[in-house]
Amino acid sequence: MAAHGRPPLPLLLLSACLYSCVAVRGFKVSSGPAEPPNPPAVRTVDLPAKEEAAAQPRRASGWKLAEEEACREDLSRLCPKHTWTNNLAVLECLQDRREHMELAPDCNHLLWSYKLNLTTDPKFESVALEVCKSTIAEIKECNDEERGRGYLVSCLVDHRGNISEYQCNQYVTKMTSIVFSDYRLICGFMDKCKEDINLLHCGSINVGQKDIHSQGEVIACLEKALVKEAEQQNHIRPIKEECQKAILRVAELSSDDFHLDRHLYFACRDDRERFCLNVQAGEGRVYKCLFNHKFEEAMSEKCRDALTTRQKLISQDYRVSYSLAKACKLDLKKQHCSLDTALPRAREARLSHLLLCLEAAVHRGRPVSGECQGEMLDYRRMLMEDFSLSPEIVLHCRTEIEAHCSGLHRKGRTLHCLMRVGRGDHSTVGSVCQGALQTLIQSADPGADYRIDRALNEACESVIQTACKHIRSGDPMILSCLMEHLYTEKMVEDCEHRLLELQYFISRDWKLDPILYRKCQGDAARLCHTHGWNETSDLMPAGAVFSCLYRHAYRTEEQGRRLSRDCKMEVQRVLHQRALDVKLDPELQKRCISDLGKWCSSKNDAGQELECLQDHLEDLVQSCRDVVGNLTELESEDATDNQMDTGVLMECLVQNKHQKEMNDKCAVGVTHFQLIQMKDFRFSYKFKMACKEDVLRLCPNIKKKVDVVVCLSTTVRNDTLQEAREQRVSLKCRKQLRVEELEMSEDIRLEPELYDPCKPDISRLCPNVPFGNAQMIECLKEQKRHLSPRCHQRIFRLQEVEMSDPELDYQLMRVCKQMIKRFCTEADARNILQCLKQNKNSELMDPKCKQMITKRQITQNTDYRLNPVLRKACRVDIPKFCKSILNKASEDSELEGQVISCLKLKYADQKLSSDCEDQIRVILQESALDYRLDPQLKVHCSEEISSLCAEEAAAQEQMGQVEECLKVNLLKVKHDDCKKEVLNMLKESKADIFVDPVLHTACALDLKHHCAAVTPGRGRQMSCLMEALQVKRVRLQPECKKRLQDRIDMWSYAAKVAPAEGFSDLAVQVMTSPSKNYLLFMVALSVCVLFLVGLLCGRITKRVTRELKDR
């Protein structure tokens, strides 16, 4: 199997020439040893006389190796008989023997002498001139070689890749096998590397010392020294430049056939048959096959080491890989990647340079052949699999590898270990090592094809098969797909770790994201002044380019140059992915490293670190706050649906976050973003764009969104109340301001001025109530009597705003949404509650909405300031009649219905203005049907209601039952305050029958028949009924007559027990009393008596005074 896959032997002519050459040069003692001209270190060794004698008779018929006694035993033991007649076949058989099969020293020496004479014989050179005549003429370097010194054959071997002539190619192939079997046969190599071989103890080149058949071990030793030198900072024993070139040149010349790398051939013979049995030798195929199986468990360590050395040489000079150099030869010329091919060790020869240059061409859309791209893919994968192939990693990351990643050499595990350590919270990877990792990843470019990263490929295979199966294998979108499924149920832990480790480095160079680069390279060059894919700039480093792109992503046309649509989409995609982990945003991680440790050390789930930084925005250091603020501002502008205007998507999500179809996680995310928006008005894109100029003009130096909203809202309200000719806030800002106010009303946390003072009350009174849908605010309203003073004050102010603008009452608008559409489509937004109250008792009214309206009515009746219509109508009456109440109350305290009760009394006395009277009448009518709408009655009569009227109070529909119960049981009422409230009710009902729903219902027909012409109000209809009751010929309905008589009795009782609060009240009681005439007579008589007494007393005192004067 040693010669498996080798080309057939040369033509008979070539064999004959070789034989004749040997016969002529032979081993003639008489003519002296045959040596090439000027041999500096090698000469032929004389054979013993008996061998010479044995050789003489055979010269005429052609000398054969098989006939030599020195090799006869080895030949019969190692080589099949059919090869014995052909010297080259014998030579090949013996030099390719198994490593453990030793040759006799004499045979070893004979083979060496034969090969040396073969390569240096002038007649042998003449065979080359004849067989390769046309080829030599084409290759200038070989044509110029001096004849007769053996250099011509070496030159042909060097340029065998350019030989197209069949016979010459066959001849040179055979000669290559002979030449490469011993370093001393390679023309010029011995001269260039003599000192280095001795210095490095790689073998002996002196004749007389251990003159063995070396089989390439010396070259292998030099190759190992060369790659080791690249991995050391201080080159203790640097190999000379000319020897380095010679070593790499030898490696290049042996790149097509693994038989030519003698050390590797012997080290990997068994592995070749195990893994690559059916792979034909030539064109580097066996090398590639062995490379692909390098990390297999069955691969021998000796072969793995030899393969690694070969790969390290390839990383220093890509031409050491035959397949890569051949496949990419034309592409390298097209893309101008090989600037100085005469220098094998030059920068242009390094594998990383070739990969970067060709990758840049691919990324720029320039044509690179598929064959070349396939070879690039293999070698990029090779770099990612074995860190030791990158001398910079070995050199600069040695400490980190020993400390954290020892024992993880295979399948890219070491690199991923370094990546993991590099992206850790307390990174122990030095900056130089970090740079080396970044350079390696740029060279390998795994972002373009995830399969390059074997560790990632193996870890994520199951995820790709399920979550990303719709994407073609090897497509760059696979990585993006994996990022989209990060922290989802489909993601597995190992894949998550490998993915984040790789993305950490990709995120630090925008070029490593191939989709982003393809879509944005034009924009980056135009806006950020970037250069080529593999070029760097100190003015615009790779890590700063993405920051530049997203600064331009959301500019308006007025602001100047913007990104193209495709590039903007990619910037948005990257921003989404980076939001999952702060370490994927280099600028954020750099500036916020201390704040992350201080505030967010316990946040480990997806996106939690960024959310944590946003939550603590005010506590961050300035540089971190700026970065987090900018990112949050961009988040607000971002819309994933490109058919929608920027900012509309978030607004839509906010409006629908409580719908049944809304995902819980999405709803939580939307609420969190709303809370973040409160910290800075710039975080609300639509609000910022609509109101930016107004904010700068009217609310300068205000940053918090809630403060800006309050400032602008106050300006709008003042302009409206003062009926300003022109609103100071622009129309577009007023519209957006309304949207922001509505959103803020939905969650108490969106109003910090309300939320902060009410936190203790929330935990005490509403611990299990959700924040959303204004449920927490509603709970606090219901518990208003038990709130702390500060919270009570804030809730009262909130209610005052909501009552003046019902659209801001989130619960009312939500519960009564359909009823508003049914009854109030034409009503002004500020009169919606008024409209709903008017339609409250309609049969079509929704019960839930009716209940909500009642709640708002109860709230309004607790304080006149919560009823803007009443406040406006009674603005003159309130300070006139209720000044004492206002003087006693503080500005922020709630009046608990005292002012409205005061106005009710004045209504009964018929002293109110017409507008105020109309509003009080409405309140009286509403509260007469539902006792809960009279806060004073509810407070003072709570015990009586629970004891005397419990059944009526429990009724689902309140139609005045409780009020009637209290009137009937007036004599049983014990508390004076409650009795006073009931008497006030009786007094109010006497002033207007509509205030007494029970009496009004009983007398509805009689009112229509007997009092239809009487104008309602001021007690006129009640007086009409009472007069009708006195007239015997008028017959009232029995129920009406009974109810009316009961009311008269109640009024009589009320007149007896209710003390007059002033002279006016006393006069009213006298004039309305049944004993009015008697009382008036007694009053007149009293006045007359007083008058007479005054006259008499005056005369007496006058007489006494005169008598005193006369004295």
mmCIF file of C-alpha atoms in Angstrom, residues 407-530:
data_model
loop_
_atom_site.group_PDB
_atom_site.id
_atom_site.type_symbol
_atom_site.label_atom_id
_atom_site.label_comp_id
_atom_site.label_asym_id
_atom_site.label_seq_id
_atom_site.Cartn_x
_atom_site.Cartn_y
_atom_site.Cartn_z
ATOM 1 C CA GLY A 407 -7.126 20.455 28.331
ATOM 2 C CA LEU A 408 -9.643 21.851 25.838
ATOM 3 C CA HIS A 409 -7.476 21.706 22.736
ATOM 4 C CA ARG A 410 -9.830 19.969 20.329
ATOM 5 C CA LYS A 411 -12.712 21.113 18.121
ATOM 6 C CA GLY A 412 -12.475 24.814 18.866
ATOM 7 C CA ARG A 413 -13.115 24.425 22.589
ATOM 8 C CA THR A 414 -10.054 26.434 23.588
ATOM 9 C CA LEU A 415 -11.098 29.411 21.483
ATOM 10 C CA HIS A 416 -14.609 29.351 22.913
ATOM 11 C CA CYS A 417 -13.158 29.048 26.390
ATOM 12 C CA LEU A 418 -11.087 32.192 25.758
ATOM 13 C CA MET A 419 -14.177 33.919 24.359
ATOM 14 C CA ARG A 420 -16.140 32.968 27.465
ATOM 15 C CA VAL A 421 -13.440 34.319 29.752
ATOM 16 C CA GLY A 422 -13.179 37.435 27.583
ATOM 17 C CA ARG A 423 -16.888 38.251 27.828
ATOM 18 C CA GLY A 424 -17.124 37.489 31.541
ATOM 19 C CA ASP A 425 -18.119 40.129 34.080
ATOM 20 C CA HIS A 426 -14.592 40.124 35.471
ATOM 21 C CA SER A 427 -12.615 39.493 32.294
ATOM 22 C CA THR A 428 -9.108 38.208 32.949
ATOM 23 C CA VAL A 429 -8.154 38.238 29.270
ATOM 24 C CA GLY A 430 -5.488 40.816 28.531
ATOM 25 C CA SER A 431 -5.980 43.435 25.861
ATOM 26 C CA VAL A 432 -3.304 41.904 23.632
ATOM 27 C CA CYS A 433 -4.935 38.477 23.836
ATOM 28 C CA GLN A 434 -8.322 40.096 23.240
ATOM 29 C CA GLY A 435 -6.913 41.731 20.114
ATOM 30 C CA ALA A 436 -5.469 38.435 18.914
ATOM 31 C CA LEU A 437 -8.860 36.766 19.354
ATOM 32 C CA GLN A 438 -10.553 39.573 17.446
ATOM 33 C CA THR A 439 -8.035 39.257 14.596
ATOM 34 C CA LEU A 440 -8.478 35.486 14.405
ATOM 35 C CA ILE A 441 -12.257 35.781 14.277
ATOM 36 C CA GLN A 442 -11.977 38.369 11.533
ATOM 37 C CA SER A 443 -9.712 36.013 9.565
ATOM 38 C CA ALA A 444 -11.987 33.008 10.065
ATOM 39 C CA ASP A 445 -15.156 35.136 9.629
ATOM 40 C CA PRO A 446 -17.567 32.640 11.235
ATOM 41 C CA GLY A 447 -20.368 35.191 10.943
ATOM 42 C CA ALA A 448 -20.530 34.486 7.220
ATOM 43 C CA ASP A 449 -21.080 30.755 7.762
ATOM 44 C CA TYR A 450 -21.816 29.272 11.177
ATOM 45 C CA ARG A 451 -20.377 25.909 10.062
ATOM 46 C CA ILE A 452 -16.885 27.396 10.277
ATOM 47 C CA ASP A 453 -17.241 27.361 14.066
ATOM 48 C CA ARG A 454 -17.364 23.652 14.779
ATOM 49 C CA ALA A 455 -18.116 24.111 18.485
ATOM 50 C CA LEU A 456 -21.085 26.335 17.666
ATOM 51 C CA ASN A 457 -22.250 24.049 14.866
ATOM 52 C CA GLU A 458 -22.301 20.985 17.102
ATOM 53 C CA ALA A 459 -23.909 22.805 20.047
ATOM 54 C CA CYS A 460 -26.654 24.432 17.959
ATOM 55 C CA GLU A 461 -27.435 21.655 15.499
ATOM 56 C CA SER A 462 -30.745 20.727 17.177
ATOM 57 C CA VAL A 463 -31.853 24.369 17.406
ATOM 58 C CA ILE A 464 -31.038 24.975 13.752
ATOM 59 C CA GLN A 465 -32.990 21.883 12.729
ATOM 60 C CA THR A 466 -36.102 23.083 14.569
ATOM 61 C CA ALA A 467 -36.070 26.877 14.713
ATOM 62 C CA CYS A 468 -34.075 27.715 11.574
ATOM 63 C CA LYS A 469 -34.845 24.828 9.237
ATOM 64 C CA HIS A 470 -36.390 27.220 6.705
ATOM 65 C CA ILE A 471 -32.979 28.857 6.113
ATOM 66 C CA ARG A 472 -30.455 27.339 3.738
ATOM 67 C CA SER A 473 -27.524 25.644 5.462
ATOM 68 C CA GLY A 474 -24.523 27.959 5.673
ATOM 69 C CA ASP A 475 -26.576 31.112 5.129
ATOM 70 C CA PRO A 476 -25.440 34.052 7.319
ATOM 71 C CA MET A 477 -29.058 34.439 8.433
ATOM 72 C CA ILE A 478 -28.654 31.282 10.541
ATOM 73 C CA LEU A 479 -26.778 33.270 13.214
ATOM 74 C CA SER A 480 -29.456 35.958 13.151
ATOM 75 C CA CYS A 481 -32.136 33.278 13.490
ATOM 76 C CA LEU A 482 -30.333 31.765 16.472
ATOM 77 C CA MET A 483 -30.144 35.203 18.111
ATOM 78 C CA GLU A 484 -33.869 35.678 17.613
ATOM 79 C CA HIS A 485 -34.506 32.411 19.474
ATOM 80 C CA LEU A 486 -32.095 33.231 22.271
ATOM 81 C CA TYR A 487 -33.737 32.664 25.678
ATOM 82 C CA THR A 488 -36.721 30.933 24.067
ATOM 83 C CA GLU A 489 -37.944 27.389 24.671
ATOM 84 C CA LYS A 490 -36.273 26.147 21.491
ATOM 85 C CA MET A 491 -32.814 27.273 22.595
ATOM 86 C CA VAL A 492 -30.553 24.792 24.412
ATOM 87 C CA GLU A 493 -28.086 25.913 27.045
ATOM 88 C CA ASP A 494 -24.871 24.846 25.301
ATOM 89 C CA CYS A 495 -25.901 26.586 22.080
ATOM 90 C CA GLU A 496 -26.809 29.721 24.047
ATOM 91 C CA HIS A 497 -23.340 29.896 25.581
ATOM 92 C CA ARG A 498 -21.454 29.258 22.333
ATOM 93 C CA LEU A 499 -23.630 31.760 20.472
ATOM 94 C CA LEU A 500 -23.119 34.560 22.995
ATOM 95 C CA GLU A 501 -19.371 33.889 23.126
ATOM 96 C CA LEU A 502 -19.089 34.320 19.381
ATOM 97 C CA GLN A 503 -21.518 37.263 19.165
ATOM 98 C CA TYR A 504 -19.513 39.099 21.819
ATOM 99 C CA PHE A 505 -16.616 39.407 19.353
ATOM 100 C CA ILE A 506 -18.759 39.855 16.249
ATOM 101 C CA SER A 507 -20.479 42.809 17.921
ATOM 102 C CA ARG A 508 -17.130 44.555 18.322
ATOM 103 C CA ASP A 509 -16.515 44.747 14.600
ATOM 104 C CA TRP A 510 -19.449 45.615 12.378
ATOM 105 C CA LYS A 511 -17.743 43.968 9.381
ATOM 106 C CA LEU A 512 -18.054 40.527 11.007
ATOM 107 C CA ASP A 513 -21.825 40.660 10.549
ATOM 108 C CA PRO A 514 -21.952 39.912 6.799
ATOM 109 C CA ILE A 515 -25.583 40.937 6.313
ATOM 110 C CA LEU A 516 -25.044 44.251 8.083
ATOM 111 C CA TYR A 517 -21.870 44.866 6.087
ATOM 112 C CA ARG A 518 -23.484 44.030 2.756
ATOM 113 C CA LYS A 519 -26.445 46.330 3.352
ATOM 114 C CA CYS A 520 -24.514 49.167 5.015
ATOM 115 C CA GLN A 521 -21.071 49.303 3.392
ATOM 116 C CA GLY A 522 -22.128 52.173 1.123
ATOM 117 C CA ASP A 523 -23.711 54.116 3.977
ATOM 118 C CA ALA A 524 -20.682 53.508 6.197
ATOM 119 C CA ALA A 525 -18.307 54.806 3.538
ATOM 120 C CA ARG A 526 -20.551 57.833 2.886
ATOM 121 C CA LEU A 527 -21.426 58.765 6.455
ATOM 122 C CA CYS A 528 -18.715 57.222 8.634
ATOM 123 C CA HIS A 529 -15.723 57.429 6.251
ATOM 124 C CA THR A 530 -14.837 53.740 6.485
#
